Short mmCIF file of C-alpha atoms in Angstrom, two decimals:
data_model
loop_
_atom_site.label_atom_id
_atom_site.label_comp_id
_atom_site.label_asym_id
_atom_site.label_seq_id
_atom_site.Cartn_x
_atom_site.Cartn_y
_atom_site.Cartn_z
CA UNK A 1 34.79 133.46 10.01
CA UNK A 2 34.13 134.43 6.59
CA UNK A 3 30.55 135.40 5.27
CA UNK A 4 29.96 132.41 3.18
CA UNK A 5 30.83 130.06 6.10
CA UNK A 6 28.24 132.58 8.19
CA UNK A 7 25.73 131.88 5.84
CA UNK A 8 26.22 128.50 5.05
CA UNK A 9 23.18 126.39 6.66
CA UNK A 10 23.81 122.74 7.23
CA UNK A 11 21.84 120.20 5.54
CA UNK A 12 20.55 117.34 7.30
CA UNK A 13 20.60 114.43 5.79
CA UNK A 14 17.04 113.31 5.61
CA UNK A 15 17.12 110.13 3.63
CA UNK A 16 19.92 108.70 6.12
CA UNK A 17 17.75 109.76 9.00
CA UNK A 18 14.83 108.05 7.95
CA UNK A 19 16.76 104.48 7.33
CA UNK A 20 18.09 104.91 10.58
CA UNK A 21 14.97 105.50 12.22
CA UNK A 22 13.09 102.94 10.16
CA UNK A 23 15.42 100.37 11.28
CA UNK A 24 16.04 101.14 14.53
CA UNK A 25 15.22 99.69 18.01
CA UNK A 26 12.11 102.00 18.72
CA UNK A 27 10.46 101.01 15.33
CA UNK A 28 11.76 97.26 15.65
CA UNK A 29 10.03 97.44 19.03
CA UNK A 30 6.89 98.95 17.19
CA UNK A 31 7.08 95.96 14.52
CA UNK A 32 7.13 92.93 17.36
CA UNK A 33 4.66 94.26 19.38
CA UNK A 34 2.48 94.40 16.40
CA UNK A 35 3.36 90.94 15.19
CA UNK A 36 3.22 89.08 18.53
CA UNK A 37 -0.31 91.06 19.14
CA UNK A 38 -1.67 89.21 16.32
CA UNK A 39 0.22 85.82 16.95
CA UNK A 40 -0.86 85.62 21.18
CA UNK A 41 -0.72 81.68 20.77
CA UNK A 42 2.76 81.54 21.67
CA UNK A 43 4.20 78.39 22.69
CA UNK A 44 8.19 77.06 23.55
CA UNK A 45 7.57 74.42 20.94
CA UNK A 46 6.39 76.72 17.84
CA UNK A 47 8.70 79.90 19.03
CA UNK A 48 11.79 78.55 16.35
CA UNK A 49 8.70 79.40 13.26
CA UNK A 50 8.24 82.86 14.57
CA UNK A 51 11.74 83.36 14.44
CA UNK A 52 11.99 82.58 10.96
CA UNK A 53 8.78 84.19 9.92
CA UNK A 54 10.56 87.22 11.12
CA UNK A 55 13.98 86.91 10.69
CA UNK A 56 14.94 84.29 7.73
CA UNK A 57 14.92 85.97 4.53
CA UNK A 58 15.56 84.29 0.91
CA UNK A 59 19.07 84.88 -0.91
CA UNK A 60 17.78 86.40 -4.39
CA UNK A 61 20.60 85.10 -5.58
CA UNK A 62 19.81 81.28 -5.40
CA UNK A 63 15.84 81.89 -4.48
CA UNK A 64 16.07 80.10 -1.56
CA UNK A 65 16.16 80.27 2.54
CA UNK A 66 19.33 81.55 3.43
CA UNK A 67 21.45 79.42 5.34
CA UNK A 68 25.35 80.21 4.21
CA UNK A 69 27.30 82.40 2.42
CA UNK A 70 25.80 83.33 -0.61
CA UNK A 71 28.94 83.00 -2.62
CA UNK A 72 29.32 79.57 -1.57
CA UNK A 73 25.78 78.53 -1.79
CA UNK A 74 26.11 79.35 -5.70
CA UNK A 75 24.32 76.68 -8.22
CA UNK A 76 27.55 74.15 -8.70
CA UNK A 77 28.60 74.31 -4.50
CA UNK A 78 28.58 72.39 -1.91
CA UNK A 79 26.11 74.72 -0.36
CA UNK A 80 23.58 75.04 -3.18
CA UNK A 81 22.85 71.71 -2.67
CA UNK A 82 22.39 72.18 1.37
CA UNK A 83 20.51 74.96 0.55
CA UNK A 84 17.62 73.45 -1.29
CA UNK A 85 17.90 70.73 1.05
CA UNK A 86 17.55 73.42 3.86
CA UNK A 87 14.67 75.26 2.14
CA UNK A 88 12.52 71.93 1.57
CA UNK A 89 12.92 70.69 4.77
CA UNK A 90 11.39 74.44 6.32
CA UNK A 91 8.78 74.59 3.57
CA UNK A 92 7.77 71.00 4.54
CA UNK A 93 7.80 71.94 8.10
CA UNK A 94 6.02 75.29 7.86
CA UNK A 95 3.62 73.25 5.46
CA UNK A 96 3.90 74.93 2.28
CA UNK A 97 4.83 74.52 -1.17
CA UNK A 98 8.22 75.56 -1.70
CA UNK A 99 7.24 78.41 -3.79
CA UNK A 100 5.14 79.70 -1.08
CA UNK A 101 8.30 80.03 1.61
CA UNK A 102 9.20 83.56 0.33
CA UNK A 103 5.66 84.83 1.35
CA UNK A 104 5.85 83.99 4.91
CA UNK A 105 9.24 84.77 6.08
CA UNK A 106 11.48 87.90 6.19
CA UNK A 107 8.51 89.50 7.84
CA UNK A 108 10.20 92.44 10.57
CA UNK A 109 12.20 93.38 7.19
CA UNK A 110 9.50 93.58 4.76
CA UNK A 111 7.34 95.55 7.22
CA UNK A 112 10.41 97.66 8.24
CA UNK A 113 10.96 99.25 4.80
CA UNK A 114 7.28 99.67 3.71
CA UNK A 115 7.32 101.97 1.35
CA UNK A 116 10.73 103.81 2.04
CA UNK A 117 11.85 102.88 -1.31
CA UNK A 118 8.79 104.58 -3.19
CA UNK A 119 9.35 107.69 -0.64
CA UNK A 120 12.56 107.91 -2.02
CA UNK A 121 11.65 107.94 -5.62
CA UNK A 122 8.78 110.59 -5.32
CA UNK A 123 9.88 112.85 -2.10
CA UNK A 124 12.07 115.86 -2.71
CA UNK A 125 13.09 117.22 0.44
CA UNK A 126 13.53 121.45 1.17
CA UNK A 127 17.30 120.28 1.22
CA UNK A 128 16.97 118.07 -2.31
CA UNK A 129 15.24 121.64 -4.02
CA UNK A 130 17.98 123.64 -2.01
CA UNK A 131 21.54 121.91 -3.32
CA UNK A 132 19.98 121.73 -6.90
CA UNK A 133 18.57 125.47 -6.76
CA UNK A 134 21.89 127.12 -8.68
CA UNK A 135 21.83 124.42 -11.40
CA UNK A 136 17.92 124.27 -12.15
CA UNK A 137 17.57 124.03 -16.24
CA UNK A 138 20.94 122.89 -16.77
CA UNK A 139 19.89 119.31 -17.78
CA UNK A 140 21.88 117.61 -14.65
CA UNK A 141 20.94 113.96 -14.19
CA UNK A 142 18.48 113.33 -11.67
CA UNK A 143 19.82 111.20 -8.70
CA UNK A 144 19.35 107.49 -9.72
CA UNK A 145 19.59 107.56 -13.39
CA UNK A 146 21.17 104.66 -15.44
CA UNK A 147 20.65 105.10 -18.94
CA UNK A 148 22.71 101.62 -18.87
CA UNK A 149 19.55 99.56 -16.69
CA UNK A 150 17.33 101.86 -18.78
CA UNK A 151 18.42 100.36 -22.02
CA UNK A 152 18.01 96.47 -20.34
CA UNK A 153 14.64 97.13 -19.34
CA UNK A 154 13.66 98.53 -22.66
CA UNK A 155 15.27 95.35 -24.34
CA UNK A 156 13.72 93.02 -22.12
CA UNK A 157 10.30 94.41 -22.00
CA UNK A 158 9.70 95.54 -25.71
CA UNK A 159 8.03 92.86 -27.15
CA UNK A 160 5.69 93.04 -24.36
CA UNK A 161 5.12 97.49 -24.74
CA UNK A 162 2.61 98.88 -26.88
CA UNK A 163 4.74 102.42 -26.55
CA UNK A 164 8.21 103.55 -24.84
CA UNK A 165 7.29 104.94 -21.31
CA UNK A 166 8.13 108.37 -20.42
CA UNK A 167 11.55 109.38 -19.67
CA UNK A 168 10.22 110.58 -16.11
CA UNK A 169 8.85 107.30 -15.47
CA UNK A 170 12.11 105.36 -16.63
CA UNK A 171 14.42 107.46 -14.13
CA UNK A 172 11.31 106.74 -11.48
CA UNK A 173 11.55 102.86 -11.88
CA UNK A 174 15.82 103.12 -11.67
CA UNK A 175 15.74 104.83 -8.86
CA UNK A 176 13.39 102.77 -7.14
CA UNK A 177 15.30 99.57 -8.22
CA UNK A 178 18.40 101.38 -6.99
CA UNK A 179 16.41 101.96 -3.36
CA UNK A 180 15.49 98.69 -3.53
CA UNK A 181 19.12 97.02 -3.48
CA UNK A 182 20.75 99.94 -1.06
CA UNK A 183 17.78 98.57 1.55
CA UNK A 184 19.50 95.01 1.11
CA UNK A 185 22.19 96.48 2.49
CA UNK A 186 20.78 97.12 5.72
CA UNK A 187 19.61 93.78 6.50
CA UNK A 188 22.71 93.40 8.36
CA UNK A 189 21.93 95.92 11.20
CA UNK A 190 18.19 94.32 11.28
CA UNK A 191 19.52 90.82 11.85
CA UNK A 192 22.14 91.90 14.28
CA UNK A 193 20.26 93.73 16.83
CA UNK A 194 16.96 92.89 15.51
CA UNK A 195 18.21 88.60 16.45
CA UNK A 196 18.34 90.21 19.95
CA UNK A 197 15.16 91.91 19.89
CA UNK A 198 13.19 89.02 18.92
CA UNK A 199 14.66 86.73 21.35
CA UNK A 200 14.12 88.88 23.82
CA UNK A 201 10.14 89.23 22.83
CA UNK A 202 9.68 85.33 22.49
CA UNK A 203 11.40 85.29 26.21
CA UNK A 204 8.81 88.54 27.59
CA UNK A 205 5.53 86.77 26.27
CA UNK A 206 6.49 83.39 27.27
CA UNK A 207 7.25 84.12 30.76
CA UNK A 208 6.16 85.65 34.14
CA UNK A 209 7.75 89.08 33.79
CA UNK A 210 7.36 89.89 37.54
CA UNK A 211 9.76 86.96 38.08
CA UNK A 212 12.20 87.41 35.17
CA UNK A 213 13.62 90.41 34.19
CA UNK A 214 14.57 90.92 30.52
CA UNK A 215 17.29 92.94 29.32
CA UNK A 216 18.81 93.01 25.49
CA UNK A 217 21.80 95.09 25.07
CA UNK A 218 22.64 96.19 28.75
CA UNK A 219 25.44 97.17 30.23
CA UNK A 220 26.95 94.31 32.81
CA UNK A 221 27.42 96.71 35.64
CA UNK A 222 23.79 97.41 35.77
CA UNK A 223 22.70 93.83 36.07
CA UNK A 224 22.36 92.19 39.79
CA UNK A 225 25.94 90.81 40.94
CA UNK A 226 28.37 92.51 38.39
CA UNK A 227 30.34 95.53 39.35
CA UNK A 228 31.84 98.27 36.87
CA UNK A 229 35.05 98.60 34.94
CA UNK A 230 38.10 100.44 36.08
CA UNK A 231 37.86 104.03 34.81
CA UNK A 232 39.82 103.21 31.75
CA UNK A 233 38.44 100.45 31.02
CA UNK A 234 35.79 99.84 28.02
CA UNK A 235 32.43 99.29 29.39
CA UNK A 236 30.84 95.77 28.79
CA UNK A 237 27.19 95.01 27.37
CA UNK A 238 25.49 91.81 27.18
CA UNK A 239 23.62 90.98 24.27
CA UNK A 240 20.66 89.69 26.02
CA UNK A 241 20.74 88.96 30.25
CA UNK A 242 17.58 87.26 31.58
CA UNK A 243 17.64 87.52 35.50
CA UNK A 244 15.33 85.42 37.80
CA UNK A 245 14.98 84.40 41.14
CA UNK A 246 17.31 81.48 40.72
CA UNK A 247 19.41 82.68 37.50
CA UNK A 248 21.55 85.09 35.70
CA UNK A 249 21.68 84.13 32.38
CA UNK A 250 24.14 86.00 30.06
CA UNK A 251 23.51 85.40 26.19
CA UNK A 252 25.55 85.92 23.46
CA UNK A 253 22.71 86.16 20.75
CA UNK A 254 24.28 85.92 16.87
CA UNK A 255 22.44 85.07 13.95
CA UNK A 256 25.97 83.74 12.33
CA UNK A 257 29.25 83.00 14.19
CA UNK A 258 31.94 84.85 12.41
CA UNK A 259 35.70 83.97 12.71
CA UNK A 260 36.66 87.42 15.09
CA UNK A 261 33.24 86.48 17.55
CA UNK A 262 34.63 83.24 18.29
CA UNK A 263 37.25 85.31 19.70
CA UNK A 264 35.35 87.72 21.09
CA UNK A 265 33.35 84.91 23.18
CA UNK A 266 36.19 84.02 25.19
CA UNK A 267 37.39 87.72 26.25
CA UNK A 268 33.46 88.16 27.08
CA UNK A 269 32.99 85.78 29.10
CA UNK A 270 36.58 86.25 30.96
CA UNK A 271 35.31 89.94 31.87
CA UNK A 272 31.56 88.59 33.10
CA UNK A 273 33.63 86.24 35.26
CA UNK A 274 36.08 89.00 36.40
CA UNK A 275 33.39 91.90 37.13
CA UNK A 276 30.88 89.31 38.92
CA UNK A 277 30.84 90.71 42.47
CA UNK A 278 27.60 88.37 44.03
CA UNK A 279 30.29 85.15 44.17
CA UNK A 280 27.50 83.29 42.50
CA UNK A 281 27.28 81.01 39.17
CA UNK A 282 25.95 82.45 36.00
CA UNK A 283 25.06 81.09 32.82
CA UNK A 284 26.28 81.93 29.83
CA UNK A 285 24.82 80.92 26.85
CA UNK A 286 25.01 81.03 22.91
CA UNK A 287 22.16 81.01 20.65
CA UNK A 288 22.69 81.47 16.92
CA UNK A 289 21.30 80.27 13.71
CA UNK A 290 25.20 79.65 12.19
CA UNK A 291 24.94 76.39 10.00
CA UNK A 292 28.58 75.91 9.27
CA UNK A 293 29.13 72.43 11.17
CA UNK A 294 32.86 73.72 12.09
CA UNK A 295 32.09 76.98 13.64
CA UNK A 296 28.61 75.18 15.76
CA UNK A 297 31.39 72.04 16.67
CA UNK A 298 33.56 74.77 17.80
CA UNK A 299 31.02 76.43 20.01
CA UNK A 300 29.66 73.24 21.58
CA UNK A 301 33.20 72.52 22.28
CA UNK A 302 35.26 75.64 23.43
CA UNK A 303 36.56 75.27 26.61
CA UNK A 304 37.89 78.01 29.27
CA UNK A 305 39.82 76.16 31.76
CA UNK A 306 38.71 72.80 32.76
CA UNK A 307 34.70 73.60 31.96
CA UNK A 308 33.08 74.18 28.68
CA UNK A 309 32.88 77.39 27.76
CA UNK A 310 29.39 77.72 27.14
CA UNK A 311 26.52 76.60 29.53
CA UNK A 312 24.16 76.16 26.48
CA UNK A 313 24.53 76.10 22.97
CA UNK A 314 21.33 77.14 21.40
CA UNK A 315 20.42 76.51 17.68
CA UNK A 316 17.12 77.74 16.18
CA UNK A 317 15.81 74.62 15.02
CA UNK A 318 19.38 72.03 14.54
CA UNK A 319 16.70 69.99 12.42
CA UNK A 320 17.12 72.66 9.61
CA UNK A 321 20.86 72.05 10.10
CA UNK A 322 20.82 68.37 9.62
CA UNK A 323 18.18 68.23 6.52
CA UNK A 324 20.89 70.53 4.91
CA UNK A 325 23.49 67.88 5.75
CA UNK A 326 21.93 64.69 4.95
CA UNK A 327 22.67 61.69 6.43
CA UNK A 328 25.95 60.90 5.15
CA UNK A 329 27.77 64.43 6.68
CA UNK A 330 31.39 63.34 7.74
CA UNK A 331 34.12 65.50 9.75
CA UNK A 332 32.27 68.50 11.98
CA UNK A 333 28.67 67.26 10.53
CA UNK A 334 28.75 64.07 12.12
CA UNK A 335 30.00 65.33 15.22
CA UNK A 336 27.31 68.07 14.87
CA UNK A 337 24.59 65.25 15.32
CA UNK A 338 26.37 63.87 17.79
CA UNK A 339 25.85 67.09 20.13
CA UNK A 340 22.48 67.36 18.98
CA UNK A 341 21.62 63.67 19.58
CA UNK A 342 23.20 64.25 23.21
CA UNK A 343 21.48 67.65 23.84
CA UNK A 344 25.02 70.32 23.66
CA UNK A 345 23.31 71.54 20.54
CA UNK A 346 20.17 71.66 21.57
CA UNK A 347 16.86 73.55 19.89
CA UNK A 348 14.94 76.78 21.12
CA UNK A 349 12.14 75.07 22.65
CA UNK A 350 13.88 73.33 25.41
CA UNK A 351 16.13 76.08 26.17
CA UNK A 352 12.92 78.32 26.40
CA UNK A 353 11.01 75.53 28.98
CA UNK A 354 14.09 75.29 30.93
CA UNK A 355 14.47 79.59 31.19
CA UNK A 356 11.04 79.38 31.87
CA UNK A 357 10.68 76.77 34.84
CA UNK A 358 14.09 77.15 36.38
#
């Protein structure tokens, strides 16, 4: 080993570690306790708001709800249209003005970063002054410069400045725009796992604990009645199980239904059905906020065998879905009311009394 590689200390890298703990479970699990502390009125019927006061989040893009794709929900689409559709029909159900939506949702996010992105304007790290030590009064650029943003916000704002702002304070303001937008980027892991997590907290303060145990993320071979994998075998995990006295209810929680999880839903629920080892029914069930009328038509409709595939289909509030499509939806949206007029798409409330009294 040579001497350099002796004395060669490894950096950690801080600002990674601090998104990753800022988003993770144990400070998601901080948030919701915080938030459902404050909200104690819980009830089935008014548990689909909470999850979109903590959950939905508006597309900058369009500046409204999100509900699809933002490329496709572009001013001109199909799904623009839906959209503001969508996003009147919550405001008027949240009772607000639609201006006022953006103030009240995307709350477990907003909380989440804080002030992470100003920490990572001002903060400079031992390992920040160590990496930049040998080139100290060389004139490098500071991380987060862009002389190119710089010169819009000059343009923009220079009828309205009395005199130009300091250099500092322009590479400040970049930097924290930059911050800003690389935090978008982790919404993804929030809804994913955080979808879970706040399912899972609407379930714990709605029920009787001591007679239904809760479980998000567990492995299948630790719930009652399911035995392990062969050896070489990947283990299985259940995105949220809810055991009682009289049920075993396996959920496949997903914000959105992609085109590889429809997959993925079948070869799930094969293995529950191969590893159960009690010889007793379980439920598996499916609750999303997808809108695409396709993807929820497929869902209600899979099969495996000569049964449904799914014992519930569960849809945050299907109202929301049907405002977006109107009244004249053809194709997949008109069979989409269909299942929700007959229940197979049915809303968070009653899945949440029948969980709760079965």
């Amino acid at each position: 080993m040579s001497t350099s590689d002796q004395q060669e200390t490894p950096i950690p890298d801080t600002e990674r570690e601090t998104v990753e703990r800022v988003f993770g479970a144990e400070n998601r699990a901080r948030l919701l306790k915080r938030y459902f502390d404050a909200n104690d009125t819980i009830t089935t019927q008014d548990a689909w708001r909470h999850v979109y006061r903590l959950l939905l989040w508006i597309d900058r893009t369009t500046a409204l709800a999100h509900c699809y794709e933002s490329d496709k929900a572009q001013p001109g689409r199909a799904w623009y249209e839906r959209s503001l559709a969508f996003h009147d029909w919550l405001a008027t159900a949240l009772n607000l003005e639609p201006g006022e939506l953006g103030d009240t949702i995307d709350w477990l996010f907003r909380e989440a970063i804080g002030d992470l992105a100003s920490q990572a304007v001002t903060s400079r790290s031992a390992a920040y002054e160590t990496q930049r030590a040998h080139y100290v009064g060389r004139g490098f650029p500071e991380p987060g410069e862009d002389p190119e943003l710089v010169g819009i916000i000059r343009e923009m704002l220079a009828p309205w400045m009395d005199r130009r702002p300091p250099d500092d304070e322009l590479r400040k303001l970049t930097r924290r725009i930059h911050a800003h937008l690389s935090q978008e980027n982790e919404r993804r892991n929030l809804v994913g796992e955080g979808f879970e997590d706040v399912i899972a907290a609407v379930v714990s303060r709605l029920t009787d604990t001591t007679d239904h145990a809760i479980r998000n993320r567990a492995v299948l071979h630790d719930l009652p009645g399911f035995h392990a994998p062969a050896p070489n075998e990947k283990i299985k995990k259940v995105d949220l199980a809810i055991i009682g006295p009289r049920q075993r209810n396996l959920i496949s929680a997903k914000w959105s239904i992609r085109a590889d999880r429809e997959e993925q839903f079948l070869s799930d629920f094969e293995a529950y059905a191969r590893l159960e080892s009690a010889g007793q029914n379980f439920s598996y069930t499916l609750i999303t906020n997808e809108f695409d009328a396709a993807r929820l038509k497929a869902a209600c409709e899979r099969r495996r065998q000569n049964a449904l595939l799914f014992t519930h289909v569960v849809h945050i509030n299907p109202k929301g879905v049907l405002a977006a499509y109107g009244e004249t939806g053809r194709g997949a949206a008109k069979q989409i009311r269909t299942h929700v007029e007959t229940g197979r798409l049915m809303d968070l409330a009653t899945w949440l009394e029948r969980v709760i009294f079965s």
